[in-house]
Amino acid sequence: MANVRVERTDEGGFRATNGRGAEVRIGGGDEDGVFSPVELLLAAVGGCNIVTVEPLTAQRGHRLVRLEMTVQAEKVEANKLGPVTLTYDVELPSEAADEVFRAVAGRVHAKYCTVSRSLEEGTEVRLELP
């Protein structure tokens, strides 16, 4: 089960923490040094894909020289995103690596990235109040 805690800090900002001690600062889109909630959603989609693609490609004998990704989405309404676009930027060690990378990235996106699949299939979000 995934679990994070989001809280207001004494300084008036916000942070998300997990049980392993990681922390991410959260704020509005106009604040320096913090991620907005939408940016965190995009980072989650990109992170889920890229951290799954990298080891699977390497296990098939093709360690990529460079592996980066840009994740973008536009708001289609004041409080709703349109399609999320993942754009890889890779440097491949060989032509054979290109075929493996494309196959792995496609499968990860279609089947194995929990975040992408949850967004595409419309995971229910429940609110529990005290």
Coordinates of N, CA and C in Angstrom, one line a residue, residues 1-116:
M1 N 0.8 -1.2 0.0 CA 0.0 0.0 0.0 C 0.9 1.2 0.0
A2 N 0.6 2.2 -0.8 CA 1.3 3.5 -0.9 C 0.7 4.4 0.2
N3 N 1.5 5.2 0.8 CA 1.1 6.1 1.9 C 2.0 7.2 2.0
V4 N 1.5 8.4 1.9 CA 2.3 9.7 2.2 C 1.5 10.5 3.2
R5 N 2.2 11.4 3.9 CA 1.5 12.3 4.8 C 1.8 13.7 4.2
V6 N 0.8 14.5 4.1 CA 0.9 15.9 3.6 C 0.5 16.8 4.7
E7 N 1.3 17.8 5.1 CA 1.0 18.6 6.2 C 1.5 20.0 6.0
R8 N 0.9 21.0 6.7 CA 1.3 22.4 6.7 C 2.5 22.4 7.7
T9 N 3.5 23.1 7.3 CA 4.7 23.3 8.1 C 4.5 24.5 9.0
D10 N 5.4 24.6 10.0 CA 5.4 25.7 11.0 C 5.6 27.1 10.2
E11 N 6.3 27.0 9.1 CA 6.6 28.2 8.3 C 5.4 28.6 7.4
G12 N 4.4 27.8 7.4 CA 3.2 28.1 6.5 C 3.2 27.4 5.2
G13 N 4.3 26.7 4.9 CA 4.3 26.0 3.6 C 3.7 24.6 3.8
F14 N 3.9 23.7 2.8 CA 3.4 22.4 2.9 C 4.5 21.4 2.5
R15 N 4.4 20.2 3.0 CA 5.4 19.1 2.7 C 4.7 17.8 2.7
A16 N 5.2 16.9 1.8 CA 4.7 15.5 1.8 C 5.9 14.7 2.2
T17 N 5.7 13.7 3.1 CA 6.7 12.8 3.6 C 6.2 11.4 3.4
N18 N 7.2 10.5 3.4 CA 6.9 9.0 3.4 C 7.5 8.4 4.5
G19 N 7.2 7.1 4.8 CA 7.8 6.4 5.9 C 9.3 6.1 5.8
R20 N 9.9 6.3 4.6 CA 11.3 6.1 4.5 C 12.1 7.3 4.7
G21 N 11.5 8.4 5.1 CA 12.2 9.7 5.4 C 12.3 10.7 4.2
A22 N 11.7 10.4 3.1 CA 11.8 11.3 2.0 C 10.8 12.5 2.2
E23 N 11.2 13.6 1.6 CA 10.3 14.8 1.8 C 10.3 15.6 0.5
V24 N 9.1 16.1 0.2 CA 9.0 17.0 -1.0 C 8.2 18.2 -0.5
R25 N 8.7 19.4 -0.9 CA 8.0 20.7 -0.5 C 7.0 21.0 -1.6
I26 N 5.8 21.4 -1.1 CA 4.7 21.7 -2.0 C 4.2 23.1 -1.8
G27 N 3.8 23.7 -2.9 CA 3.3 25.1 -2.8 C 2.5 25.4 -4.0
G28 N 2.2 26.7 -4.2 CA 1.5 27.2 -5.3 C 2.5 27.3 -6.5
G29 N 1.9 27.4 -7.7 CA 2.7 27.5 -8.9 C 3.6 28.8 -9.0
D30 N 3.4 29.7 -8.1 CA 4.2 30.9 -8.2 C 5.3 31.0 -7.1
E31 N 5.5 30.0 -6.3 CA 6.5 30.0 -5.3 C 7.8 29.3 -5.8
D32 N 8.9 29.9 -5.4 CA 10.2 29.3 -5.7 C 10.5 28.1 -4.8
G33 N 11.2 27.1 -5.3 CA 11.8 26.1 -4.5 C 10.8 25.0 -4.1
V34 N 9.6 25.0 -4.7 CA 8.6 24.0 -4.3 C 7.9 23.4 -5.6
F35 N 7.4 22.3 -5.5 CA 6.6 21.7 -6.6 C 5.1 22.1 -6.3
S36 N 4.4 22.4 -7.4 CA 2.9 22.5 -7.3 C 2.3 21.1 -7.3
P37 N 1.1 20.9 -6.8 CA 0.5 19.6 -6.9 C 0.4 19.0 -8.3
V38 N 0.2 19.9 -9.3 CA 0.1 19.4 -10.7 C 1.5 18.9 -11.1
E39 N 2.5 19.6 -10.8 CA 3.9 19.2 -11.1 C 4.2 17.9 -10.5
L40 N 3.8 17.7 -9.3 CA 4.0 16.4 -8.6 C 3.3 15.3 -9.3
L41 N 2.1 15.5 -9.8 CA 1.4 14.5 -10.6 C 2.2 14.2 -11.8
L42 N 2.6 15.2 -12.5 CA 3.4 14.9 -13.8 C 4.7 14.2 -13.4
A43 N 5.4 14.6 -12.3 CA 6.6 13.9 -11.9 C 6.3 12.4 -11.6
A44 N 5.2 12.2 -11.0 CA 4.8 10.8 -10.7 C 4.6 9.9 -11.9
V45 N 4.0 10.5 -12.9 CA 3.8 9.8 -14.2 C 5.1 9.5 -14.8
G46 N 5.9 10.5 -15.0 CA 7.3 10.4 -15.6 C 8.2 9.5 -14.8
G47 N 8.2 9.6 -13.5 CA 9.0 8.8 -12.6 C 8.6 7.4 -12.7
C48 N 7.3 7.1 -12.7 CA 6.9 5.7 -12.7 C 7.3 5.0 -14.0
N49 N 7.2 5.7 -15.1 CA 7.7 5.2 -16.4 C 9.2 5.0 -16.5
I50 N 9.9 6.0 -16.1 CA 11.4 6.0 -16.3 C 12.1 5.0 -15.4
V51 N 11.6 5.0 -14.1 CA 12.3 4.0 -13.2 C 11.9 2.6 -13.5
T52 N 10.9 2.3 -14.3 CA 10.6 1.0 -14.7 C 11.3 0.7 -16.0
V53 N 11.4 1.6 -16.9 CA 12.1 1.4 -18.2 C 13.6 1.1 -18.1
E54 N 14.2 1.9 -17.2 CA 15.7 1.9 -17.1 C 16.2 0.5 -16.8
P55 N 15.7 -0.1 -15.7 CA 16.3 -1.5 -15.3 C 15.9 -2.5 -16.3
L56 N 14.7 -2.5 -16.9 CA 14.3 -3.5 -17.9 C 15.1 -3.4 -19.1
T57 N 15.5 -2.2 -19.6 CA 16.3 -2.1 -20.7 C 17.7 -2.6 -20.4
A58 N 18.2 -2.2 -19.3 CA 19.6 -2.7 -18.9 C 19.6 -4.2 -18.7
Q59 N 18.6 -4.8 -18.2 CA 18.5 -6.3 -18.0 C 18.6 -7.0 -19.4
R60 N 18.1 -6.3 -20.4 CA 18.2 -6.9 -21.8 C 19.5 -6.6 -22.5
G61 N 20.5 -6.1 -21.7 CA 21.8 -5.9 -22.2 C 22.1 -4.5 -22.9
H62 N 21.2 -3.6 -22.7 CA 21.3 -2.3 -23.3 C 21.2 -1.1 -22.3
R63 N 22.3 -0.9 -21.6 CA 22.3 0.3 -20.7 C 22.4 1.5 -21.5
L64 N 21.4 2.4 -21.4 CA 21.3 3.6 -22.2 C 22.3 4.6 -21.7
V65 N 22.9 5.3 -22.6 CA 23.9 6.3 -22.3 C 23.3 7.5 -21.6
R66 N 22.2 7.9 -22.0 CA 21.4 9.0 -21.4 C 19.9 8.7 -21.4
L67 N 19.2 8.9 -20.3 CA 17.8 8.6 -20.3 C 17.2 9.7 -19.5
E68 N 16.4 10.5 -20.2 CA 15.7 11.7 -19.6 C 14.3 11.7 -20.2
M69 N 13.4 12.5 -19.5 CA 12.0 12.6 -20.0 C 11.5 13.9 -19.6
T70 N 10.6 14.5 -20.5 CA 9.8 15.6 -20.2 C 8.4 15.2 -20.1
V71 N 7.7 15.7 -19.1 CA 6.3 15.3 -19.0 C 5.5 16.7 -19.0
Q72 N 4.5 16.7 -19.9 CA 3.7 18.0 -20.1 C 2.2 17.7 -20.1
A73 N 1.5 18.7 -19.6 CA 0.0 18.7 -19.8 C -0.5 20.1 -19.7
E74 N -1.5 20.4 -20.4 CA -2.2 21.7 -20.4 C -3.5 21.6 -19.6
K75 N -3.8 22.6 -19.0 CA -5.2 22.7 -18.3 C -6.2 22.9 -19.4
V76 N -7.2 22.1 -19.4 CA -8.3 22.2 -20.4 C -9.5 22.9 -19.7
E77 N -9.5 22.9 -18.4 CA -10.5 23.7 -17.6 C -9.7 24.2 -16.4
A78 N -10.3 25.1 -15.6 CA -9.6 25.7 -14.5 C -9.0 24.7 -13.5
N79 N -9.7 23.5 -13.4 CA -9.2 22.5 -12.5 C -9.2 21.1 -13.1
K80 N -8.8 21.0 -14.4 CA -8.7 19.7 -15.1 C -7.6 19.8 -16.1
L81 N -6.8 18.7 -16.1 CA -5.7 18.6 -17.1 C -6.2 17.9 -18.4
G82 N -5.7 18.3 -19.5 CA -5.9 17.5 -20.7 C -4.9 16.4 -20.8
P83 N -4.7 15.8 -22.0 CA -3.8 14.7 -22.1 C -2.3 15.0 -21.5
V84 N -1.8 14.0 -20.9 CA -0.4 14.1 -20.4 C 0.5 13.5 -21.5
T85 N 1.6 14.2 -21.9 CA 2.5 13.7 -22.9 C 3.8 13.4 -22.3
L86 N 4.3 12.2 -22.5 CA 5.7 11.8 -22.0 C 6.6 11.8 -23.3
T87 N 7.7 12.6 -23.2 CA 8.6 12.7 -24.3 C 10.0 12.2 -23.8
Y88 N 10.5 11.1 -24.3 CA 11.8 10.6 -23.9 C 12.9 11.4 -24.6
D89 N 14.0 11.5 -24.0 CA 15.2 12.1 -24.6 C 16.3 11.1 -24.2
V90 N 16.7 10.2 -25.2 CA 17.7 9.2 -24.9 C 18.9 9.2 -25.8
E91 N 20.0 8.7 -25.3 CA 21.1 8.5 -26.1 C 21.4 6.9 -26.1
L92 N 21.3 6.3 -27.2 CA 21.4 4.9 -27.3 C 22.8 4.4 -27.6
P93 N 23.2 3.3 -27.0 CA 24.5 2.8 -27.3 C 24.7 2.1 -28.6
S94 N 23.5 1.7 -29.2 CA 23.5 1.0 -30.5 C 22.2 1.0 -31.2
E95 N 22.1 0.5 -32.4 CA 20.8 0.4 -33.1 C 20.0 -0.7 -32.4
A96 N 20.6 -1.7 -32.0 CA 19.9 -2.8 -31.3 C 19.2 -2.3 -30.0
A97 N 19.9 -1.4 -29.4 CA 19.3 -0.8 -28.1 C 18.0 0.0 -28.4
D98 N 18.0 0.6 -29.6 CA 16.8 1.4 -30.0 C 15.5 0.5 -30.0
E99 N 15.7 -0.6 -30.6 CA 14.5 -1.5 -30.7 C 14.1 -2.0 -29.4
V100 N 15.0 -2.4 -28.5 CA 14.7 -2.9 -27.2 C 14.1 -1.7 -26.4
F101 N 14.7 -0.5 -26.4 CA 14.2 0.6 -25.7 C 12.7 0.9 -26.1
R102 N 12.4 1.0 -27.3 CA 11.1 1.3 -27.8 C 10.1 0.2 -27.4
A103 N 10.5 -1.1 -27.4 CA 9.6 -2.1 -27.0 C 9.3 -2.1 -25.5
V104 N 10.4 -1.9 -24.7 CA 10.2 -1.8 -23.3 C 9.4 -0.6 -22.9
A105 N 9.7 0.6 -23.4 CA 9.0 1.8 -23.1 C 7.5 1.7 -23.4
G106 N 7.2 1.1 -24.6 CA 5.8 0.9 -24.9 C 5.1 0.0 -24.0
R107 N 5.7 -1.1 -23.6 CA 5.0 -2.1 -22.7 C 4.9 -1.5 -21.3
V108 N 5.9 -0.7 -20.8 CA 5.8 -0.1 -19.5 C 4.6 0.9 -19.5
H109 N 4.5 1.7 -20.5 CA 3.5 2.7 -20.6 C 2.1 2.0 -20.6
A110 N 2.0 1.0 -21.4 CA 0.7 0.3 -21.7 C 0.3 -0.6 -20.5
K111 N 1.2 -1.2 -19.8 CA 0.9 -2.3 -18.8 C 1.4 -2.1 -17.4
Y112 N 2.6 -1.5 -17.3 CA 3.3 -1.7 -16.0 C 3.4 -0.4 -15.2
C113 N 3.2 0.8 -15.7 CA 3.3 2.0 -14.9 C 1.9 2.2 -14.1
T114 N 2.0 2.0 -12.9 CA 0.8 2.1 -12.0 C 0.2 3.5 -12.1
V115 N 1.0 4.5 -12.1 CA 0.5 5.9 -12.1 C -0.3 6.2 -13.5
S116 N 0.4 5.9 -14.6 CA -0.2 6.1 -15.9 C -1.5 5.3 -16.0

